[in-house]
């Protein structure tokens, strides 16, 4: 993929995250796509259908805002009666290797369009408008988080890369949202956060000089805020009431309040 004239790094990171998952799945036999993951009974087909559906929606918001508005209006009307899962599965007809090909073809096609965008460009979405940077960060986050359940199921380790910083930053930025969506008051200060990146770099966030702190591995922090791991199943060091409370409810994605997985229920299969 050419790196000329790239202005939106998150679009490259979304592409590369998708490629990491595609490498795991490209040789998976058709008969294994209905294996059940540790995430809410979803199969591998369900995971890739979900990612492909929302990749299509994101790209439509860029290519045709008018068509996207009509699409979202119809979608919001149908969700209460049909449910989101049924809508996704009805719209995306492919399964197994055919689904894989459709998903990979789209993300490879759309990534260069997004790379050329001003990161601050505003785009329509199902909720409030989002910047191009935020939209691509969300697509990378979803790919990485839902990819985790596929890697876990197939007994493989998800590749480690410093592009996880986008997800870490999203996790930090949704400190307030995590509390609000769970009906809690937002604390005045974000805990002091010091994380070790896959490269060995130290990433620091939050408010210094306080008793609340989170230190440890950046990948594990991203796993907690995306709810792919329970905090108790990580080696993160968490001190203080605010920090501990946050790690019990952290949720960097939109939608209704979700409960993190119970201790010991999300792991890489042997």
PDB file of C-alpha atoms in Angstrom:
ATOM      1  CA  UNK A   1       0.000   0.000   0.000  1.00  0.00           C
ATOM      2  CA  UNK A   2       1.438   3.375  -1.016  1.00  0.00           C
ATOM      3  CA  UNK A   3       2.220   5.789   1.807  1.00  0.00           C
ATOM      4  CA  UNK A   4       2.304   8.868  -0.431  1.00  0.00           C
ATOM      5  CA  UNK A   5       0.126  11.810   0.588  1.00  0.00           C
ATOM      6  CA  UNK A   6      -1.308  10.024   3.627  1.00  0.00           C
ATOM      7  CA  UNK A   7      -2.904  12.510   6.010  1.00  0.00           C
ATOM      8  CA  UNK A   8      -4.977  10.139   8.144  1.00  0.00           C
ATOM      9  CA  UNK A   9      -2.714   7.641   9.932  1.00  0.00           C
ATOM     10  CA  UNK A  10      -5.683   5.971  11.623  1.00  0.00           C
ATOM     11  CA  UNK A  11      -6.913   4.786   8.210  1.00  0.00           C
ATOM     12  CA  UNK A  12      -3.598   3.007   7.676  1.00  0.00           C
ATOM     13  CA  UNK A  13      -3.855   1.529  11.166  1.00  0.00           C
ATOM     14  CA  UNK A  14      -7.403   0.304  10.420  1.00  0.00           C
ATOM     15  CA  UNK A  15      -6.127  -1.337   7.225  1.00  0.00           C
ATOM     16  CA  UNK A  16      -3.191  -2.976   9.009  1.00  0.00           C
ATOM     17  CA  UNK A  17      -5.414  -4.191  11.873  1.00  0.00           C
ATOM     18  CA  UNK A  18      -7.738  -5.759   9.340  1.00  0.00           C
ATOM     19  CA  UNK A  19      -4.807  -7.394   7.557  1.00  0.00           C
ATOM     20  CA  UNK A  20      -3.623  -8.962  10.813  1.00  0.00           C
ATOM     21  CA  UNK A  21      -7.026 -10.575  11.300  1.00  0.00           C
ATOM     22  CA  UNK A  22      -7.234 -11.559   7.629  1.00  0.00           C
ATOM     23  CA  UNK A  23      -3.902 -13.382   7.858  1.00  0.00           C
ATOM     24  CA  UNK A  24      -5.387 -15.556  10.615  1.00  0.00           C
ATOM     25  CA  UNK A  25      -8.552 -16.316   8.651  1.00  0.00           C
ATOM     26  CA  UNK A  26      -7.473 -16.567   5.026  1.00  0.00           C
ATOM     27  CA  UNK A  27      -6.886 -20.344   5.144  1.00  0.00           C
ATOM     28  CA  UNK A  28      -9.730 -21.214   7.538  1.00  0.00           C
ATOM     29  CA  UNK A  29     -11.878 -23.988   5.990  1.00  0.00           C
ATOM     30  CA  UNK A  30     -15.525 -23.184   5.273  1.00  0.00           C
ATOM     31  CA  UNK A  31     -16.674 -25.742   7.831  1.00  0.00           C
ATOM     32  CA  UNK A  32     -14.964 -23.908  10.691  1.00  0.00           C
ATOM     33  CA  UNK A  33     -16.600 -20.507  10.280  1.00  0.00           C
ATOM     34  CA  UNK A  34     -19.527 -21.421  12.531  1.00  0.00           C
ATOM     35  CA  UNK A  35     -17.327 -22.136  15.544  1.00  0.00           C
ATOM     36  CA  UNK A  36     -18.593 -20.281  18.614  1.00  0.00           C
ATOM     37  CA  UNK A  37     -16.333 -17.697  20.249  1.00  0.00           C
ATOM     38  CA  UNK A  38     -16.248 -16.664  23.914  1.00  0.00           C
ATOM     39  CA  UNK A  39     -18.140 -13.452  23.064  1.00  0.00           C
ATOM     40  CA  UNK A  40     -21.897 -13.771  23.610  1.00  0.00           C
ATOM     41  CA  UNK A  41     -22.129 -16.930  21.551  1.00  0.00           C
ATOM     42  CA  UNK A  42     -21.030 -15.186  18.358  1.00  0.00           C
ATOM     43  CA  UNK A  43     -19.507 -17.340  15.640  1.00  0.00           C
ATOM     44  CA  UNK A  44     -16.618 -16.325  13.409  1.00  0.00           C
ATOM     45  CA  UNK A  45     -19.232 -15.673  10.715  1.00  0.00           C
ATOM     46  CA  UNK A  46     -21.038 -13.332  13.124  1.00  0.00           C
ATOM     47  CA  UNK A  47     -17.833 -11.425  13.903  1.00  0.00           C
ATOM     48  CA  UNK A  48     -16.847 -10.785  10.286  1.00  0.00           C
ATOM     49  CA  UNK A  49     -20.452 -10.032   9.305  1.00  0.00           C
ATOM     50  CA  UNK A  50     -20.545  -7.373  12.044  1.00  0.00           C
ATOM     51  CA  UNK A  51     -17.232  -5.824  10.988  1.00  0.00           C
ATOM     52  CA  UNK A  52     -18.167  -5.853   7.307  1.00  0.00           C
ATOM     53  CA  UNK A  53     -21.598  -4.323   7.957  1.00  0.00           C
ATOM     54  CA  UNK A  54     -20.201  -1.347   9.852  1.00  0.00           C
ATOM     55  CA  UNK A  55     -17.248  -0.908   7.499  1.00  0.00           C
ATOM     56  CA  UNK A  56     -19.811  -0.583   4.695  1.00  0.00           C
ATOM     57  CA  UNK A  57     -21.795   1.952   6.729  1.00  0.00           C
ATOM     58  CA  UNK A  58     -18.706   4.043   7.504  1.00  0.00           C
ATOM     59  CA  UNK A  59     -17.612   4.095   3.872  1.00  0.00           C
ATOM     60  CA  UNK A  60     -21.120   5.020   2.728  1.00  0.00           C
ATOM     61  CA  UNK A  61     -21.049   8.042   5.038  1.00  0.00           C
ATOM     62  CA  UNK A  62     -17.992   9.233   3.116  1.00  0.00           C
ATOM     63  CA  UNK A  63     -19.026   8.319  -0.433  1.00  0.00           C
ATOM     64  CA  UNK A  64     -22.671   9.441  -0.324  1.00  0.00           C
ATOM     65  CA  UNK A  65     -23.869  11.455   2.700  1.00  0.00           C
ATOM     66  CA  UNK A  66     -27.374  11.736   1.233  1.00  0.00           C
ATOM     67  CA  UNK A  67     -27.687   7.980   0.754  1.00  0.00           C
ATOM     68  CA  UNK A  68     -26.239   7.418   4.210  1.00  0.00           C
ATOM     69  CA  UNK A  69     -28.863   9.673   5.831  1.00  0.00           C
ATOM     70  CA  UNK A  70     -31.665   7.701   4.193  1.00  0.00           C
ATOM     71  CA  UNK A  71     -30.015   4.423   5.176  1.00  0.00           C
ATOM     72  CA  UNK A  72     -29.632   5.396   8.842  1.00  0.00           C
ATOM     73  CA  UNK A  73     -33.225   6.670   9.036  1.00  0.00           C
ATOM     74  CA  UNK A  74     -34.435   3.282   7.807  1.00  0.00           C
ATOM     75  CA  UNK A  75     -32.029   1.438  10.106  1.00  0.00           C
ATOM     76  CA  UNK A  76     -33.160   3.288  13.231  1.00  0.00           C
ATOM     77  CA  UNK A  77     -36.763   2.487  12.350  1.00  0.00           C
ATOM     78  CA  UNK A  78     -36.065  -1.234  12.064  1.00  0.00           C
ATOM     79  CA  UNK A  79     -33.765  -1.851  15.047  1.00  0.00           C
ATOM     80  CA  UNK A  80     -36.497  -1.823  17.776  1.00  0.00           C
ATOM     81  CA  UNK A  81     -38.498  -4.591  16.092  1.00  0.00           C
ATOM     82  CA  UNK A  82     -35.857  -6.648  14.267  1.00  0.00           C
ATOM     83  CA  UNK A  83     -32.749  -6.204  16.408  1.00  0.00           C
ATOM     84  CA  UNK A  84     -29.297  -5.245  15.192  1.00  0.00           C
ATOM     85  CA  UNK A  85     -27.949  -8.779  14.849  1.00  0.00           C
ATOM     86  CA  UNK A  86     -30.834  -9.852  12.602  1.00  0.00           C
ATOM     87  CA  UNK A  87     -30.386  -6.758  10.433  1.00  0.00           C
ATOM     88  CA  UNK A  88     -26.654  -7.369  10.018  1.00  0.00           C
ATOM     89  CA  UNK A  89     -27.133 -11.018   9.114  1.00  0.00           C
ATOM     90  CA  UNK A  90     -29.933 -10.230   6.656  1.00  0.00           C
ATOM     91  CA  UNK A  91     -27.982  -7.525   4.846  1.00  0.00           C
ATOM     92  CA  UNK A  92     -24.686  -9.427   4.622  1.00  0.00           C
ATOM     93  CA  UNK A  93     -25.573 -12.621   2.769  1.00  0.00           C
ATOM     94  CA  UNK A  94     -22.092 -14.116   2.368  1.00  0.00           C
ATOM     95  CA  UNK A  95     -20.673 -16.638   4.832  1.00  0.00           C
ATOM     96  CA  UNK A  96     -17.347 -18.378   5.307  1.00  0.00           C
ATOM     97  CA  UNK A  97     -14.686 -17.792   2.622  1.00  0.00           C
ATOM     98  CA  UNK A  98     -17.139 -15.735   0.525  1.00  0.00           C
ATOM     99  CA  UNK A  99     -17.705 -13.419   3.503  1.00  0.00           C
ATOM    100  CA  UNK A 100     -13.957 -13.218   4.024  1.00  0.00           C
ATOM    101  CA  UNK A 101     -13.435 -12.150   0.418  1.00  0.00           C
ATOM    102  CA  UNK A 102     -16.173  -9.480   0.584  1.00  0.00           C
ATOM    103  CA  UNK A 103     -14.849  -8.084   3.882  1.00  0.00           C
ATOM    104  CA  UNK A 104     -11.212  -7.983   2.734  1.00  0.00           C
ATOM    105  CA  UNK A 105     -12.070  -6.503  -0.655  1.00  0.00           C
ATOM    106  CA  UNK A 106     -13.972  -3.652   0.995  1.00  0.00           C
ATOM    107  CA  UNK A 107     -11.461  -2.684   3.662  1.00  0.00           C
ATOM    108  CA  UNK A 108      -8.646  -2.749   1.115  1.00  0.00           C
ATOM    109  CA  UNK A 109     -10.709  -0.621  -1.238  1.00  0.00           C
ATOM    110  CA  UNK A 110     -11.861   1.932   1.321  1.00  0.00           C
ATOM    111  CA  UNK A 111      -8.612   2.486   3.229  1.00  0.00           C
ATOM    112  CA  UNK A 112      -6.933   4.686   0.554  1.00  0.00           C
ATOM    113  CA  UNK A 113     -10.035   6.915   0.353  1.00  0.00           C
ATOM    114  CA  UNK A 114      -9.867   7.497   4.075  1.00  0.00           C
ATOM    115  CA  UNK A 115      -6.105   7.963   4.134  1.00  0.00           C
ATOM    116  CA  UNK A 116      -6.488  11.038   1.916  1.00  0.00           C
ATOM    117  CA  UNK A 117      -8.922  12.781   4.281  1.00  0.00           C
ATOM    118  CA  UNK A 118      -8.261  15.678   6.610  1.00  0.00           C
ATOM    119  CA  UNK A 119      -8.330  14.022  10.065  1.00  0.00           C
ATOM    120  CA  UNK A 120     -10.729  16.753  11.245  1.00  0.00           C
ATOM    121  CA  UNK A 121     -13.217  16.295   8.394  1.00  0.00           C
ATOM    122  CA  UNK A 122     -16.741  15.773   9.752  1.00  0.00           C
ATOM    123  CA  UNK A 123     -18.801  12.783   8.720  1.00  0.00           C
ATOM    124  CA  UNK A 124     -22.324  11.686   9.495  1.00  0.00           C
ATOM    125  CA  UNK A 125     -22.937   8.673  11.688  1.00  0.00           C
ATOM    126  CA  UNK A 126     -25.794   6.838  13.371  1.00  0.00           C
ATOM    127  CA  UNK A 127     -25.356   9.127  16.381  1.00  0.00           C
ATOM    128  CA  UNK A 128     -23.570  12.494  16.455  1.00  0.00           C
ATOM    129  CA  UNK A 129     -21.232  13.449  13.626  1.00  0.00           C
ATOM    130  CA  UNK A 130     -17.687  12.129  13.931  1.00  0.00           C
ATOM    131  CA  UNK A 131     -14.330  13.315  12.674  1.00  0.00           C
ATOM    132  CA  UNK A 132     -12.578  11.166  10.087  1.00  0.00           C
ATOM    133  CA  UNK A 133      -9.926  10.398  12.708  1.00  0.00           C
ATOM    134  CA  UNK A 134     -12.546   9.236  15.201  1.00  0.00           C
ATOM    135  CA  UNK A 135     -14.367   7.168  12.590  1.00  0.00           C
ATOM    136  CA  UNK A 136     -11.228   5.288  11.582  1.00  0.00           C
ATOM    137  CA  UNK A 137     -10.172   4.854  15.205  1.00  0.00           C
ATOM    138  CA  UNK A 138     -13.578   3.288  15.879  1.00  0.00           C
ATOM    139  CA  UNK A 139     -13.207   0.931  12.898  1.00  0.00           C
ATOM    140  CA  UNK A 140      -9.726  -0.087  14.040  1.00  0.00           C
ATOM    141  CA  UNK A 141     -10.944  -0.559  17.621  1.00  0.00           C
ATOM    142  CA  UNK A 142     -13.847  -2.768  16.539  1.00  0.00           C
ATOM    143  CA  UNK A 143     -11.571  -4.833  14.298  1.00  0.00           C
ATOM    144  CA  UNK A 144      -9.009  -5.269  17.063  1.00  0.00           C
ATOM    145  CA  UNK A 145     -11.555  -6.005  19.807  1.00  0.00           C
ATOM    146  CA  UNK A 146     -13.719  -8.431  17.847  1.00  0.00           C
ATOM    147  CA  UNK A 147     -10.597  -9.898  16.314  1.00  0.00           C
ATOM    148  CA  UNK A 148      -9.511 -10.818  19.837  1.00  0.00           C
ATOM    149  CA  UNK A 149     -12.321 -13.348  20.225  1.00  0.00           C
ATOM    150  CA  UNK A 150     -11.317 -14.977  16.941  1.00  0.00           C
ATOM    151  CA  UNK A 151      -7.640 -15.159  17.926  1.00  0.00           C
ATOM    152  CA  UNK A 152      -8.699 -16.574  21.306  1.00  0.00           C
ATOM    153  CA  UNK A 153     -10.922 -19.229  19.733  1.00  0.00           C
ATOM    154  CA  UNK A 154      -8.244 -20.380  17.309  1.00  0.00           C
ATOM    155  CA  UNK A 155      -5.552 -20.462  19.991  1.00  0.00           C
ATOM    156  CA  UNK A 156      -3.437 -17.745  18.394  1.00  0.00           C
ATOM    157  CA  UNK A 157      -1.810 -14.642  19.832  1.00  0.00           C
ATOM    158  CA  UNK A 158      -2.979 -11.356  18.375  1.00  0.00           C
ATOM    159  CA  UNK A 159       0.024  -9.529  16.850  1.00  0.00           C
ATOM    160  CA  UNK A 160       1.338  -6.706  19.029  1.00  0.00           C
ATOM    161  CA  UNK A 161       1.856  -3.289  17.469  1.00  0.00           C
ATOM    162  CA  UNK A 162       2.144   0.310  18.640  1.00  0.00           C
ATOM    163  CA  UNK A 163      -0.918   1.112  16.544  1.00  0.00           C
ATOM    164  CA  UNK A 164      -2.813  -0.026  19.659  1.00  0.00           C
ATOM    165  CA  UNK A 165      -2.112   3.509  20.904  1.00  0.00           C
ATOM    166  CA  UNK A 166      -5.227   4.676  19.020  1.00  0.00           C
ATOM    167  CA  UNK A 167      -7.331   2.296  21.123  1.00  0.00           C
ATOM    168  CA  UNK A 168      -5.550   3.270  24.332  1.00  0.00           C
ATOM    169  CA  UNK A 169      -6.228   6.960  23.640  1.00  0.00           C
ATOM    170  CA  UNK A 170      -9.866   6.144  22.891  1.00  0.00           C
ATOM    171  CA  UNK A 171     -10.050   4.299  26.196  1.00  0.00           C
ATOM    172  CA  UNK A 172      -8.638   7.280  28.088  1.00  0.00           C
ATOM    173  CA  UNK A 173     -10.893   9.738  26.251  1.00  0.00           C
ATOM    174  CA  UNK A 174     -14.002   7.726  27.169  1.00  0.00           C
ATOM    175  CA  UNK A 175     -13.308   7.884  30.912  1.00  0.00           C
ATOM    176  CA  UNK A 176     -16.290  10.219  31.323  1.00  0.00           C
ATOM    177  CA  UNK A 177     -18.514   8.246  28.939  1.00  0.00           C
ATOM    178  CA  UNK A 178     -17.854   4.999  30.818  1.00  0.00           C
ATOM    179  CA  UNK A 179     -19.267   6.550  33.980  1.00  0.00           C
ATOM    180  CA  UNK A 180     -22.159   8.347  32.327  1.00  0.00           C
ATOM    181  CA  UNK A 181     -23.419   5.329  30.381  1.00  0.00           C
ATOM    182  CA  UNK A 182     -23.465   3.350  33.628  1.00  0.00           C
ATOM    183  CA  UNK A 183     -25.412   6.095  35.404  1.00  0.00           C
ATOM    184  CA  UNK A 184     -22.497   7.235  37.569  1.00  0.00           C
ATOM    185  CA  UNK A 185     -21.107  10.674  38.324  1.00  0.00           C
ATOM    186  CA  UNK A 186     -17.897  11.462  36.462  1.00  0.00           C
ATOM    187  CA  UNK A 187     -14.920  11.885  38.827  1.00  0.00           C
ATOM    188  CA  UNK A 188     -13.089  15.201  38.663  1.00  0.00           C
ATOM    189  CA  UNK A 189      -9.747  13.647  37.787  1.00  0.00           C
ATOM    190  CA  UNK A 190      -8.617  10.950  35.374  1.00  0.00           C
ATOM    191  CA  UNK A 191      -6.231   8.512  37.098  1.00  0.00           C
ATOM    192  CA  UNK A 192      -2.533   8.825  36.315  1.00  0.00           C
ATOM    193  CA  UNK A 193      -1.859   6.239  33.610  1.00  0.00           C
ATOM    194  CA  UNK A 194       1.557   4.888  32.650  1.00  0.00           C
ATOM    195  CA  UNK A 195       1.601   2.110  30.061  1.00  0.00           C
ATOM    196  CA  UNK A 196       4.350   0.204  28.319  1.00  0.00           C
ATOM    197  CA  UNK A 197       3.829   0.007  24.554  1.00  0.00           C
ATOM    198  CA  UNK A 198       4.751  -3.073  22.522  1.00  0.00           C
ATOM    199  CA  UNK A 199       7.839  -1.158  21.336  1.00  0.00           C
ATOM    200  CA  UNK A 200       8.890  -0.511  24.924  1.00  0.00           C
ATOM    201  CA  UNK A 201       7.921   3.170  24.836  1.00  0.00           C
ATOM    202  CA  UNK A 202       6.147   4.572  27.902  1.00  0.00           C
ATOM    203  CA  UNK A 203       2.783   6.224  27.263  1.00  0.00           C
ATOM    204  CA  UNK A 204       1.463   8.517  29.976  1.00  0.00           C
ATOM    205  CA  UNK A 205      -2.008  10.003  30.360  1.00  0.00           C
ATOM    206  CA  UNK A 206      -4.324  11.395  33.000  1.00  0.00           C
ATOM    207  CA  UNK A 207      -3.723  13.662  35.977  1.00  0.00           C
ATOM    208  CA  UNK A 208      -0.453  13.373  37.905  1.00  0.00           C
ATOM    209  CA  UNK A 209      -0.020  13.946  41.603  1.00  0.00           C
ATOM    210  CA  UNK A 210      -2.940  11.914  42.889  1.00  0.00           C
ATOM    211  CA  UNK A 211      -3.584   8.607  44.631  1.00  0.00           C
ATOM    212  CA  UNK A 212      -5.349   6.981  41.677  1.00  0.00           C
ATOM    213  CA  UNK A 213      -3.102   5.294  39.141  1.00  0.00           C
ATOM    214  CA  UNK A 214      -2.974   2.547  36.511  1.00  0.00           C
ATOM    215  CA  UNK A 215       0.335   1.102  35.346  1.00  0.00           C
ATOM    216  CA  UNK A 216       1.305  -1.836  33.176  1.00  0.00           C
ATOM    217  CA  UNK A 217       0.982  -3.189  29.668  1.00  0.00           C
ATOM    218  CA  UNK A 218      -0.716  -1.043  27.015  1.00  0.00           C
ATOM    219  CA  UNK A 219      -2.226  -4.102  25.300  1.00  0.00           C
ATOM    220  CA  UNK A 220      -3.856  -5.207  28.558  1.00  0.00           C
ATOM    221  CA  UNK A 221      -5.252  -1.717  29.156  1.00  0.00           C
ATOM    222  CA  UNK A 222      -6.762  -1.781  25.665  1.00  0.00           C
ATOM    223  CA  UNK A 223      -8.244  -5.207  26.392  1.00  0.00           C
ATOM    224  CA  UNK A 224      -9.961  -3.878  29.511  1.00  0.00           C
ATOM    225  CA  UNK A 225     -11.439  -0.735  27.916  1.00  0.00           C
ATOM    226  CA  UNK A 226     -12.720  -2.778  24.951  1.00  0.00           C
ATOM    227  CA  UNK A 227     -14.075  -5.413  27.383  1.00  0.00           C
ATOM    228  CA  UNK A 228     -12.174  -8.314  25.852  1.00  0.00           C
ATOM    229  CA  UNK A 229     -10.627  -9.135  29.238  1.00  0.00           C
ATOM    230  CA  UNK A 230     -11.662  -8.717  32.867  1.00  0.00           C
ATOM    231  CA  UNK A 231      -9.275  -6.484  34.796  1.00  0.00           C
ATOM    232  CA  UNK A 232      -8.628  -9.408  37.159  1.00  0.00           C
ATOM    233  CA  UNK A 233      -7.197 -11.415  34.254  1.00  0.00           C
ATOM    234  CA  UNK A 234      -4.511  -8.822  33.537  1.00  0.00           C
ATOM    235  CA  UNK A 235      -1.286  -7.844  35.271  1.00  0.00           C
ATOM    236  CA  UNK A 236      -2.226  -4.143  35.394  1.00  0.00           C
ATOM    237  CA  UNK A 237      -1.524  -2.431  38.713  1.00  0.00           C
ATOM    238  CA  UNK A 238      -4.535  -0.347  39.764  1.00  0.00           C
ATOM    239  CA  UNK A 239      -4.537   1.840  42.868  1.00  0.00           C
ATOM    240  CA  UNK A 240      -7.205   4.129  44.288  1.00  0.00           C
ATOM    241  CA  UNK A 241     -10.995   4.033  44.406  1.00  0.00           C
ATOM    242  CA  UNK A 242     -11.530   6.009  41.189  1.00  0.00           C
ATOM    243  CA  UNK A 243      -9.089   3.909  39.173  1.00  0.00           C
ATOM    244  CA  UNK A 244     -10.485   0.621  40.465  1.00  0.00           C
ATOM    245  CA  UNK A 245     -14.061   1.748  39.880  1.00  0.00           C
ATOM    246  CA  UNK A 246     -13.290   2.773  36.310  1.00  0.00           C
ATOM    247  CA  UNK A 247     -11.614  -0.510  35.460  1.00  0.00           C
ATOM    248  CA  UNK A 248     -14.777  -2.363  36.537  1.00  0.00           C
ATOM    249  CA  UNK A 249     -16.968  -0.469  34.033  1.00  0.00           C
ATOM    250  CA  UNK A 250     -14.588   0.825  31.331  1.00  0.00           C
ATOM    251  CA  UNK A 251     -16.332   0.928  27.963  1.00  0.00           C
ATOM    252  CA  UNK A 252     -14.710   2.722  25.032  1.00  0.00           C
ATOM    253  CA  UNK A 253     -17.499   1.893  22.551  1.00  0.00           C
ATOM    254  CA  UNK A 254     -20.914   3.480  22.019  1.00  0.00           C
ATOM    255  CA  UNK A 255     -24.271   1.920  22.810  1.00  0.00           C
ATOM    256  CA  UNK A 256     -25.992   0.866  26.032  1.00  0.00           C
ATOM    257  CA  UNK A 257     -24.005  -0.026  29.164  1.00  0.00           C
ATOM    258  CA  UNK A 258     -22.237  -3.354  28.807  1.00  0.00           C
ATOM    259  CA  UNK A 259     -20.871  -5.607  31.548  1.00  0.00           C
ATOM    260  CA  UNK A 260     -17.230  -6.659  31.184  1.00  0.00           C
ATOM    261  CA  UNK A 261     -16.621 -10.398  30.844  1.00  0.00           C
ATOM    262  CA  UNK A 262     -16.496 -12.305  34.117  1.00  0.00           C
ATOM    263  CA  UNK A 263     -13.089 -13.249  35.462  1.00  0.00           C
ATOM    264  CA  UNK A 264     -11.607 -16.222  33.635  1.00  0.00           C
ATOM    265  CA  UNK A 265     -14.151 -16.322  30.804  1.00  0.00           C
ATOM    266  CA  UNK A 266     -12.057 -14.682  28.066  1.00  0.00           C
ATOM    267  CA  UNK A 267      -8.705 -16.288  27.292  1.00  0.00           C
ATOM    268  CA  UNK A 268      -6.614 -17.679  24.454  1.00  0.00           C
ATOM    269  CA  UNK A 269      -7.498 -21.312  23.901  1.00  0.00           C
ATOM    270  CA  UNK A 270      -4.596 -23.724  24.421  1.00  0.00           C
TER     271      UNK A 270
END
